[in-house]
PDB file of C-alpha atoms and ligand atoms in Angstrom:
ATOM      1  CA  UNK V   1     -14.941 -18.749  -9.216  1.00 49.00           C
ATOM      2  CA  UNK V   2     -12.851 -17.827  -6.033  1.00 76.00           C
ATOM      3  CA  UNK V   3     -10.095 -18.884  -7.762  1.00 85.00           C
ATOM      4  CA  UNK V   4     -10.230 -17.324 -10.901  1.00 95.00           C
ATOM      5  CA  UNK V   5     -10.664 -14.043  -8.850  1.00 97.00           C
ATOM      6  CA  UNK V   6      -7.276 -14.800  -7.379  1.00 96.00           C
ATOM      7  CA  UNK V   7      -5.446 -15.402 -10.277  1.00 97.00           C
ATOM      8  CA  UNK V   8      -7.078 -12.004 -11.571  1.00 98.00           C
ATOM      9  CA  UNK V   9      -5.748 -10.101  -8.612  1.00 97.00           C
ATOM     10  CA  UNK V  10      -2.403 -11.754  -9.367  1.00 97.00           C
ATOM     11  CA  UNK V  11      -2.070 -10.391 -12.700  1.00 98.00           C
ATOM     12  CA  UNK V  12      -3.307  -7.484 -12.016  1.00 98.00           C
ATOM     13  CA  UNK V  13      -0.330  -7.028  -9.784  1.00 98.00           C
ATOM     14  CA  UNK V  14       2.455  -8.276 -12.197  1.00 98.00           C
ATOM     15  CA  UNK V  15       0.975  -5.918 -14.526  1.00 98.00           C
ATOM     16  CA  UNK V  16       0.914  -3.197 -12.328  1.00 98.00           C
ATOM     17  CA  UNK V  17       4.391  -3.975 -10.562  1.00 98.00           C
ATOM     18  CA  UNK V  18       5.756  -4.780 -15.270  1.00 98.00           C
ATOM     19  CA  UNK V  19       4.285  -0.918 -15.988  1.00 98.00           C
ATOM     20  CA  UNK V  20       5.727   0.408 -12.924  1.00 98.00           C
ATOM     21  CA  UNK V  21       9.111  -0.990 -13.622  1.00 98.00           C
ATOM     22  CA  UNK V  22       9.178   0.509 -17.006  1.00 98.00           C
ATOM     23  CA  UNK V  23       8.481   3.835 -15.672  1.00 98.00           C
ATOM     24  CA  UNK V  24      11.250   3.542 -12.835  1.00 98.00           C
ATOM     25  CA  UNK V  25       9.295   3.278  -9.812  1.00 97.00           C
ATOM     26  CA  UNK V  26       8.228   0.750  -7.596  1.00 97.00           C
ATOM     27  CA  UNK V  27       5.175  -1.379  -7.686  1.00 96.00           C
ATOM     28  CA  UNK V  28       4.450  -0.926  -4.296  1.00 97.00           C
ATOM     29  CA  UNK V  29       3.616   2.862  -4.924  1.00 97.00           C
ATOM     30  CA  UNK V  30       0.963   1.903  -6.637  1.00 98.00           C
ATOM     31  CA  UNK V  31      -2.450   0.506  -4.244  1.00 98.00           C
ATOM     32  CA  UNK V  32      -4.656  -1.416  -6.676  1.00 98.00           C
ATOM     33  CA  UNK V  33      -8.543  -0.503  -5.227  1.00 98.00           C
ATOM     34  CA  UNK V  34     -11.075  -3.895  -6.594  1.00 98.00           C
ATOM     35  CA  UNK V  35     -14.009  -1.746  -7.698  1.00 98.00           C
ATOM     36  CA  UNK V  36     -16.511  -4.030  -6.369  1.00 96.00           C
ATOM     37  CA  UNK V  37     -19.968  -2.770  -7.918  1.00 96.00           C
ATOM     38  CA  UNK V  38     -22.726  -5.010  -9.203  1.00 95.00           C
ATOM     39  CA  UNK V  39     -20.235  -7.989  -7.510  1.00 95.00           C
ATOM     40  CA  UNK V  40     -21.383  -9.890  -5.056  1.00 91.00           C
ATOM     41  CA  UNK V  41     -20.461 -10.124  -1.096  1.00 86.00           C
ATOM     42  CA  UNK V  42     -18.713 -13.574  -2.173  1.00 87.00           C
ATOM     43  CA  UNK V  43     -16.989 -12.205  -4.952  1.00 92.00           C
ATOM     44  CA  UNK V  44     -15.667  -9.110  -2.890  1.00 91.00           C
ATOM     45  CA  UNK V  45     -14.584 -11.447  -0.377  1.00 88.00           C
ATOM     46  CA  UNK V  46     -12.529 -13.878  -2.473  1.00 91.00           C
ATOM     47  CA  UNK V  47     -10.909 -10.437  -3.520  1.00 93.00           C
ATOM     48  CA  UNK V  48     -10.348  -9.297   0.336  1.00 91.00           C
ATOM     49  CA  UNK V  49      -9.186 -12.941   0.437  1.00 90.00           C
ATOM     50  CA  UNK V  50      -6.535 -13.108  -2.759  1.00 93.00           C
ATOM     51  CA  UNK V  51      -5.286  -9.626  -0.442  1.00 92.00           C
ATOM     52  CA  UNK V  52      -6.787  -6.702  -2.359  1.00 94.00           C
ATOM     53  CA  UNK V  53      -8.242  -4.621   1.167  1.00 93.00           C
ATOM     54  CA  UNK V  54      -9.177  -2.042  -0.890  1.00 97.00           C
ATOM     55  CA  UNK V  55     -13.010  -1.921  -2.227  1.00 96.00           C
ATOM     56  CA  UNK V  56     -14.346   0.646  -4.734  1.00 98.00           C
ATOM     57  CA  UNK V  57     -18.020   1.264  -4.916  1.00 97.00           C
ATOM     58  CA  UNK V  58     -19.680   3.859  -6.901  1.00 96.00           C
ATOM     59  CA  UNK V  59     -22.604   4.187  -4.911  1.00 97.00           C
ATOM     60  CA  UNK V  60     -24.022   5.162  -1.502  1.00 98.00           C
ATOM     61  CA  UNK V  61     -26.373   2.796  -1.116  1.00 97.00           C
ATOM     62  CA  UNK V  62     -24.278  -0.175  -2.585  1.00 96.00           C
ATOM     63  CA  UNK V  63     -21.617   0.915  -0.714  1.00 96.00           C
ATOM     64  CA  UNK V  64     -23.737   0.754   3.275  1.00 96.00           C
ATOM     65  CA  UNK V  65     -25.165  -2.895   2.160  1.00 94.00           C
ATOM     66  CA  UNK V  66     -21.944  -4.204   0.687  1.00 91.00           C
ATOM     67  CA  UNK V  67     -20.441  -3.172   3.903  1.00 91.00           C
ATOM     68  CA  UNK V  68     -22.622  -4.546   6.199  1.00 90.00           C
ATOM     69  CA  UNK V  69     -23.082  -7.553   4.218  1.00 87.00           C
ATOM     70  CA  UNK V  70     -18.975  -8.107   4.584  1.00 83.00           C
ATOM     71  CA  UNK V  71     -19.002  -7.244   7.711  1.00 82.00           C
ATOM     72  CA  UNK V  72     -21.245  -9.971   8.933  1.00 79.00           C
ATOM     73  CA  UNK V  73     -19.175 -12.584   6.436  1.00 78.00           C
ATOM     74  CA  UNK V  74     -16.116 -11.716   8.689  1.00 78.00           C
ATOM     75  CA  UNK V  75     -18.147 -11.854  11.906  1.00 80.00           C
ATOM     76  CA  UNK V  76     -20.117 -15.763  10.736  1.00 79.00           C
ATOM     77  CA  UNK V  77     -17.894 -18.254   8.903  1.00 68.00           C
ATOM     78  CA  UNK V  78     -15.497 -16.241   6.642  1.00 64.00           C
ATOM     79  CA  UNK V  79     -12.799 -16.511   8.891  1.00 63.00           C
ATOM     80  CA  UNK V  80     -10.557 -15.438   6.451  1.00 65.00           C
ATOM     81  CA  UNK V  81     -11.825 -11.839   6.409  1.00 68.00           C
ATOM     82  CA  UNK V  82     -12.165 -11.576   9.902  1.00 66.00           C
ATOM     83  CA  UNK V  83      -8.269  -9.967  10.437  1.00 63.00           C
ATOM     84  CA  UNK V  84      -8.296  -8.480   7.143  1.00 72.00           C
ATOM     85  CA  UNK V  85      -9.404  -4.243   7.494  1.00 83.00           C
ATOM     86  CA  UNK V  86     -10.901  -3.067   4.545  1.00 91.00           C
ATOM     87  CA  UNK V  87     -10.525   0.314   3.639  1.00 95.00           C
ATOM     88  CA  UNK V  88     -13.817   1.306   1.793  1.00 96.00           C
ATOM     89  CA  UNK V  89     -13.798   3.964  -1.379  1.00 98.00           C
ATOM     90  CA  UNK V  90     -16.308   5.641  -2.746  1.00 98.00           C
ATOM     91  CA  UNK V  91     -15.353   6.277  -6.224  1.00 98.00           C
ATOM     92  CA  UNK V  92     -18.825   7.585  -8.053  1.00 97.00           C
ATOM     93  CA  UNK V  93     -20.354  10.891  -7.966  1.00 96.00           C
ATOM     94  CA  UNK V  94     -21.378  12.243  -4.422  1.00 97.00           C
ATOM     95  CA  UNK V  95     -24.206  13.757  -3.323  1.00 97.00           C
ATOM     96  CA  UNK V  96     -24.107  16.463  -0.116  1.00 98.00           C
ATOM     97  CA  UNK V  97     -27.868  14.410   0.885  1.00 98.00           C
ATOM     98  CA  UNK V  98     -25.948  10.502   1.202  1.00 98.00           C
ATOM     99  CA  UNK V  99     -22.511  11.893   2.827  1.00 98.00           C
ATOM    100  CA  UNK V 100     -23.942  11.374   6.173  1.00 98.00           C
ATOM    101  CA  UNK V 101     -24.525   7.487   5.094  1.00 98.00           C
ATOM    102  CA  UNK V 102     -20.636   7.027   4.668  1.00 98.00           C
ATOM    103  CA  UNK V 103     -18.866   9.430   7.070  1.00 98.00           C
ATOM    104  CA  UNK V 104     -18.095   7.259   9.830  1.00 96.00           C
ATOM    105  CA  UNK V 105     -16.335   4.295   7.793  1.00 95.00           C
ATOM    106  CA  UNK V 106     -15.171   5.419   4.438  1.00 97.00           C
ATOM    107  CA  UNK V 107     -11.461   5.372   4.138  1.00 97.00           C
ATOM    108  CA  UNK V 108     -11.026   7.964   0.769  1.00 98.00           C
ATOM    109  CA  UNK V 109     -13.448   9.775  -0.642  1.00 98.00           C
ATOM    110  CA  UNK V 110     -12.173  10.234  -4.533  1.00 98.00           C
ATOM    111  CA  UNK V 111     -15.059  12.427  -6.094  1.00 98.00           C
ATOM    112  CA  UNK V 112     -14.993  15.755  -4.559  1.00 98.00           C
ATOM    113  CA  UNK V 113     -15.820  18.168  -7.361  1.00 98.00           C
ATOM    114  CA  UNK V 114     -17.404  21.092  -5.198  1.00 98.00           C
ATOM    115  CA  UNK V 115     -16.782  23.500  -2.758  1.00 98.00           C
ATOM    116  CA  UNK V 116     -20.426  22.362  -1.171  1.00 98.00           C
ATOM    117  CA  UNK V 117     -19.680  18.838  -1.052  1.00 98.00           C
ATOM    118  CA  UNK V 118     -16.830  19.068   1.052  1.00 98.00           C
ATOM    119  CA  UNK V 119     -18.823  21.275   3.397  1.00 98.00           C
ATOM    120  CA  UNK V 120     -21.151  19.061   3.961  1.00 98.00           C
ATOM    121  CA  UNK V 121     -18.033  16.321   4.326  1.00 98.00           C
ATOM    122  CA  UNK V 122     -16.843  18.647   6.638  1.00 98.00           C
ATOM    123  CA  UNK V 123     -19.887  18.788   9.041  1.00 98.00           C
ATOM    124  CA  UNK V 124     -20.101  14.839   8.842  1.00 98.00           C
ATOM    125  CA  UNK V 125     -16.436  14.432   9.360  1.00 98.00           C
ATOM    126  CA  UNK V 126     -16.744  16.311  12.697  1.00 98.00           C
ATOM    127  CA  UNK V 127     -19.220  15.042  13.882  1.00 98.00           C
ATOM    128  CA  UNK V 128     -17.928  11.567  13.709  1.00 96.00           C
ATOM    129  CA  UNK V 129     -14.672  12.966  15.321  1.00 97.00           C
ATOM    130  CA  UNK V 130     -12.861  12.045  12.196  1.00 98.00           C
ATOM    131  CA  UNK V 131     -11.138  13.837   9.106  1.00 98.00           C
ATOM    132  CA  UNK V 132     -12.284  12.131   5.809  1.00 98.00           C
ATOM    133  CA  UNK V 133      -9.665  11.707   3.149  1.00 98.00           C
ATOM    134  CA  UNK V 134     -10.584  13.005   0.214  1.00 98.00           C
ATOM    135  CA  UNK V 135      -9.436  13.451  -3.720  1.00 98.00           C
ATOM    136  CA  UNK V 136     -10.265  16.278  -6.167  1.00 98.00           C
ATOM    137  CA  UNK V 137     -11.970  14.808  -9.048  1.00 98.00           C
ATOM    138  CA  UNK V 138     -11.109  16.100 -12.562  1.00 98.00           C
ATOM    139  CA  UNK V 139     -12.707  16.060 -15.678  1.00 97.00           C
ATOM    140  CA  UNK V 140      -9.677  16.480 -18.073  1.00 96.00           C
ATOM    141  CA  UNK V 141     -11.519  16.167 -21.062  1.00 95.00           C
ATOM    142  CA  UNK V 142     -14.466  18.426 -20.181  1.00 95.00           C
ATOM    143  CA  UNK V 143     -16.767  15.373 -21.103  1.00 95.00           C
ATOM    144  CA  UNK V 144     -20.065  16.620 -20.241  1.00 93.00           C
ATOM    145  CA  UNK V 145     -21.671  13.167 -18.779  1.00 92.00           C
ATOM    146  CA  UNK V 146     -18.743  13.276 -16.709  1.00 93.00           C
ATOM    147  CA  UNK V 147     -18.481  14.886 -13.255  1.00 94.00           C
ATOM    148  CA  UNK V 148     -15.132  16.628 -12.001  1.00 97.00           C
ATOM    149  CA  UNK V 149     -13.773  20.089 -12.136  1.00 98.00           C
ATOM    150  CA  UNK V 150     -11.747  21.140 -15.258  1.00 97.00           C
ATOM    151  CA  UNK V 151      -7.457  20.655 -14.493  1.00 97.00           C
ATOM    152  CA  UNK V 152      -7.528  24.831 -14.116  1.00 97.00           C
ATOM    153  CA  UNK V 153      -9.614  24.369 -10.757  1.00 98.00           C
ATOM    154  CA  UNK V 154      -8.510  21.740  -9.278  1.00 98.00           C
ATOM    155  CA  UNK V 155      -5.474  23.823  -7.253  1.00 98.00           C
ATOM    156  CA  UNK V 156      -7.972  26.746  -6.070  1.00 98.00           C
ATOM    157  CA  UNK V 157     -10.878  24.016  -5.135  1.00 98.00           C
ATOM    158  CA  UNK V 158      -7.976  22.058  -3.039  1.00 98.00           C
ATOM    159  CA  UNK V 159      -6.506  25.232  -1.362  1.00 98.00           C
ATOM    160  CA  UNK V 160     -10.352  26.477  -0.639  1.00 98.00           C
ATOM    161  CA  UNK V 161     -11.362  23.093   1.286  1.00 98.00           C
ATOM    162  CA  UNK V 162      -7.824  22.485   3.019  1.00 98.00           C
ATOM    163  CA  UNK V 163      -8.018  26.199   4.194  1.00 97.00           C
ATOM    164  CA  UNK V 164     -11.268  26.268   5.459  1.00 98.00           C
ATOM    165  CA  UNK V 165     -12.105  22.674   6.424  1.00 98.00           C
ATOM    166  CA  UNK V 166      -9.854  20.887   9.234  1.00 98.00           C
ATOM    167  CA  UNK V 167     -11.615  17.552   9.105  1.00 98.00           C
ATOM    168  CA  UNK V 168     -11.132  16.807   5.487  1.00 98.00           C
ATOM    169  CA  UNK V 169      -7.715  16.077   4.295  1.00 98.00           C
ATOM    170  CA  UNK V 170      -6.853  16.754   0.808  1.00 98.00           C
ATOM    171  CA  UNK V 171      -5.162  13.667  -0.346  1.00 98.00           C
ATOM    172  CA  UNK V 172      -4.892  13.753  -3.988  1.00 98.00           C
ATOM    173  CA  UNK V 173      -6.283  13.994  -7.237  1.00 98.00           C
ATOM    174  CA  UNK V 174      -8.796  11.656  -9.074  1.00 98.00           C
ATOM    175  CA  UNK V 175      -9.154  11.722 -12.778  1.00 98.00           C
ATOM    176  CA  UNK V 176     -11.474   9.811 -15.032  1.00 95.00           C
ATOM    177  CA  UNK V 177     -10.519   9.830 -18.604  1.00 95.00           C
ATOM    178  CA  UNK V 178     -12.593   9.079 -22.114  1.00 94.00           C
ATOM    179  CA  UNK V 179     -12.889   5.177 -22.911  1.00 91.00           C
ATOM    180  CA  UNK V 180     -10.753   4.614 -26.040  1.00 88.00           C
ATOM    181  CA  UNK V 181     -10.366   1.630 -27.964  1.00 88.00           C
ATOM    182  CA  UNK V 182      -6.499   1.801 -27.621  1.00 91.00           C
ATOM    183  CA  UNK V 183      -5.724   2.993 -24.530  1.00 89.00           C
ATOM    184  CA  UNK V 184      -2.862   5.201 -25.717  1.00 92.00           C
ATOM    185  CA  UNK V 185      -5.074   7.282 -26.631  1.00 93.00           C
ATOM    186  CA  UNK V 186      -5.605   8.625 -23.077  1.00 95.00           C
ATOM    187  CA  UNK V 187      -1.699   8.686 -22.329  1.00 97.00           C
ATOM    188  CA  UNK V 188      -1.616  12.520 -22.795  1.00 96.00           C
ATOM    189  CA  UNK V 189      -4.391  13.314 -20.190  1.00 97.00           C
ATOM    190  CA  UNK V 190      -2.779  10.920 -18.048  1.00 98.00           C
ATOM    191  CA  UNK V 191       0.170  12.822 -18.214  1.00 98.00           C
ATOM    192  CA  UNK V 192      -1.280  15.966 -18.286  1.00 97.00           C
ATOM    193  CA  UNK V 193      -3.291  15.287 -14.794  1.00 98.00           C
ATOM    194  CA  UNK V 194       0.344  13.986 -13.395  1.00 98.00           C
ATOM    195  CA  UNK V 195       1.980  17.211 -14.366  1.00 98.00           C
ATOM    196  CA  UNK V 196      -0.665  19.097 -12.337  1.00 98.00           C
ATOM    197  CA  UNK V 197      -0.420  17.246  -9.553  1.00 98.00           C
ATOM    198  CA  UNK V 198       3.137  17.497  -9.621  1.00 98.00           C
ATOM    199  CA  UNK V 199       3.243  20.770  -9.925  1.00 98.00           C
ATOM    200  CA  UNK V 200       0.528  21.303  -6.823  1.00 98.00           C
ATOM    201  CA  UNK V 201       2.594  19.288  -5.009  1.00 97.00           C
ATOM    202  CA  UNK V 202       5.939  20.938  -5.378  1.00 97.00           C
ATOM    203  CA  UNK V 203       4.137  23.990  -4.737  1.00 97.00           C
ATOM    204  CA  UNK V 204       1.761  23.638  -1.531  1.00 98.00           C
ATOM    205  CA  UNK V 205       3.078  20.088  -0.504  1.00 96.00           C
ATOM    206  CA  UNK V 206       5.198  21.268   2.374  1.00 97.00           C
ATOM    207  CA  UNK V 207       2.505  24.412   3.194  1.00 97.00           C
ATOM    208  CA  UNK V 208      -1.201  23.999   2.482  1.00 97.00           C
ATOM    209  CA  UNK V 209      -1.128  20.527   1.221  1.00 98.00           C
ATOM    210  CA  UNK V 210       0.784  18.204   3.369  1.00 97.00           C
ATOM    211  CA  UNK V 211      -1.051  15.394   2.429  1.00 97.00           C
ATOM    212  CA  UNK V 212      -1.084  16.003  -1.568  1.00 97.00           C
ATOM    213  CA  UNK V 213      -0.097  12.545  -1.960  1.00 97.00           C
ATOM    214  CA  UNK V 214      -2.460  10.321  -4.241  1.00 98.00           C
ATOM    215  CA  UNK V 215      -3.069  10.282  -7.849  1.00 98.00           C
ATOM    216  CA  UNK V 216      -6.389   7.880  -8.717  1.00 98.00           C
ATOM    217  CA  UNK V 217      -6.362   6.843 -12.325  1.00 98.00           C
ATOM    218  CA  UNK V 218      -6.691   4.310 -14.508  1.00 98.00           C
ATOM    219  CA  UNK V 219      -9.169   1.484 -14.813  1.00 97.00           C
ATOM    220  CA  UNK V 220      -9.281  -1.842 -16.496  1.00 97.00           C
ATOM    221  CA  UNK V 221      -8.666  -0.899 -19.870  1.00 95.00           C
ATOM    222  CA  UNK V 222      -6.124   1.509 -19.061  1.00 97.00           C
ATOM    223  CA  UNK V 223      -4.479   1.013 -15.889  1.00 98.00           C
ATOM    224  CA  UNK V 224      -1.225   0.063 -16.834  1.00 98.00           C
ATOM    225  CA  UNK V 225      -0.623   3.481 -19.198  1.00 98.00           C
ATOM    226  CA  UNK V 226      -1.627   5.001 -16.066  1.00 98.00           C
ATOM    227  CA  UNK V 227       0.733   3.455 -13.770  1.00 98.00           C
ATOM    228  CA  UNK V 228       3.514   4.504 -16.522  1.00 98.00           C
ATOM    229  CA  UNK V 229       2.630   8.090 -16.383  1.00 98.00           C
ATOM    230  CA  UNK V 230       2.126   7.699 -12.367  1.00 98.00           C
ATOM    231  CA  UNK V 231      -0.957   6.849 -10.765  1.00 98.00           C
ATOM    232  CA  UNK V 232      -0.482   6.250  -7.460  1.00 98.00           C
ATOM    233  CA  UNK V 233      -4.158   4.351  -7.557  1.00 98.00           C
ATOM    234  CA  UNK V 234      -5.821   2.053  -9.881  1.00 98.00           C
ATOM    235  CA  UNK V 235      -9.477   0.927  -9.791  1.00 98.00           C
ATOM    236  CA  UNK V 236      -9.805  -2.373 -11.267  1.00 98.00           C
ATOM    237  CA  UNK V 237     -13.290  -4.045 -11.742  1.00 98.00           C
ATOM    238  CA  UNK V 238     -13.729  -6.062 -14.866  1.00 97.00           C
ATOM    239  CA  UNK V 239     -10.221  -7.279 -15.064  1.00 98.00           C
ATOM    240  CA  UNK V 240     -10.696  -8.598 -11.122  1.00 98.00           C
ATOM    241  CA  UNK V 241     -14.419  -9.739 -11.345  1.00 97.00           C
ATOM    242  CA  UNK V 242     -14.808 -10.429 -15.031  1.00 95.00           C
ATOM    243  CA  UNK V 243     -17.452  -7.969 -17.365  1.00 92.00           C
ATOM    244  CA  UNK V 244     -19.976  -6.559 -15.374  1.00 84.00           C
ATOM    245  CA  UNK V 245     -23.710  -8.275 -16.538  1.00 74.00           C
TER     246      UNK V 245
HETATM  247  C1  PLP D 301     -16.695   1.239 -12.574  1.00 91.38           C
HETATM  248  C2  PLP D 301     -15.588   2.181 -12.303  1.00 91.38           C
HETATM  249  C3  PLP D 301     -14.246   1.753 -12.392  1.00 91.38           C
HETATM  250  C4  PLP D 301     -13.826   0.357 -12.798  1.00 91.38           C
HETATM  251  O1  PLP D 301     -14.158   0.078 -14.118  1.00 91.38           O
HETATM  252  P1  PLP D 301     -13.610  -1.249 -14.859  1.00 91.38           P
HETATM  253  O2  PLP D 301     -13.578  -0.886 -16.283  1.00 91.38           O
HETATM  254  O3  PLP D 301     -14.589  -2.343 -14.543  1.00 91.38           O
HETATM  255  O4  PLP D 301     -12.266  -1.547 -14.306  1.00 91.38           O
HETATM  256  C5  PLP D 301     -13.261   2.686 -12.071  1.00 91.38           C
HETATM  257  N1  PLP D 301     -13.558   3.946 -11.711  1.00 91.38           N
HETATM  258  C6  PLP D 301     -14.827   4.388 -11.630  1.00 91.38           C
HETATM  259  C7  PLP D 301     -15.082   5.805 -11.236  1.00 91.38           C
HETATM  260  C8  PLP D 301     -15.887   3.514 -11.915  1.00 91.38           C
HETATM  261  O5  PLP D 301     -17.142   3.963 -11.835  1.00 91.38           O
END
């Protein structure tokens, strides 16, 4: 089991560095997060293990037991863990009520949709002493299941939070796109979510936005169209851990 989750996270990363290549750029401009939920401790371990430090969960209260949970597996027996830092992202919808459950360890926050949300990040944030990195999640195809702001909002929501809140940094944007069969399909609002984040960048990346950085897209099905159109994060959790049961 271990081992196949190894050789997953290997060709993960030859098909991330393969897509990155084709687009001209670098694989390592690309950090591949293992979207851990529903997997066990074990299984996110053999992932920390095979060298993927970044862990995606989509909920709160997965997200505190998973945590502690690997935290005690690096602390008794795993030694393996022990020297490895995980950084922890929260990838699913956010509400203001759980931020106070994840504002002292998580390392990106990448669903931010709301000027309220980050408020309340805000008032967490300081009161840890910390500034929480965070991503502006879009909804590029106005699915209505979805959260995320529409693309228009995205550059007013960032300015609002960076302007008014000093302990959240806005990192990036996060997009989550329609499941298609063929994942071509999706290429346009890949590329339409790069070209606004592009275009944020070049204009508020030296001013309001110095750390306008990240682009989070693309997931199992789809990651490597992503990485051509330039994601600068993937979350992979079915091609890592196998389908979800
Ligand atoms: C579950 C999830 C993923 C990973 O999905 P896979 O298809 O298993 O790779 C990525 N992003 C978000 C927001 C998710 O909820």
């Amino acid at each position: 089991m271990n081992k196949e989750i190894a050789e997953n996270v290997l060709e993960v990363r030859r098909r991330i560095a393969a897509a990155a290549a084709r687009a001209g750029r670098r694989a390592d401009e690309v950090t591949l997060v293992a979207v851990t939920k529903t997997r066990s401790p074990e299984q996110m371990a053999a992932a920390v293990e095979a060298g993927c430090c970044d862990l995606g969960e989509n909920r709160v209260q997965e997200y505190v037991e998973k945590r502690e949970k690997t935290q005690y597996l690096a602390e008794n027996g795993e030694k393996n863990l022990k020297n490895l830092k995980i950084k922890w992202h929260l990838i699913g919808h956010l509400q203001r009520n759980k931020v106070k459950y994840i504002a002292d360890s998580v390392g990106l926050i990448h669903s931010v949709d709301s000027f309220r949300l980050a408020e309340e990040i805000e008032a967490r944030a300081a009161a840890c002493d910390r500034r929480i990195e965070i991503l502006i999640q879009l909804n590029p195809a106005g699915e209505e299941q979805k959260s995320g702001v529409a693309p228009a909002e995205a550059e007013g929501l960032a300015l609002e939070i960076a302007g008014r809140f000093p302990h959240v940094a806005v990192t990036g944007l996060m997009a989550v796109v329609p499941v298609a069969d063929d994942p071509e399909a999706v290429r346009s609002y890949f590329r339409e979510v790069r070209e606004l984040f592009d275009a944020i960048q070049a204009q508020h990346g030296s001013g309001a936005l110095p750390w306008m950085k990240q682009l989070s897209m693309g997931m199992t099905h789809d990651y490597e169209v992503a990485v051509e159109e330039g994601a600068t994060i993937v979350r992979v959790g079915t091609g890592i851990f196998g389908p979800r049961g």
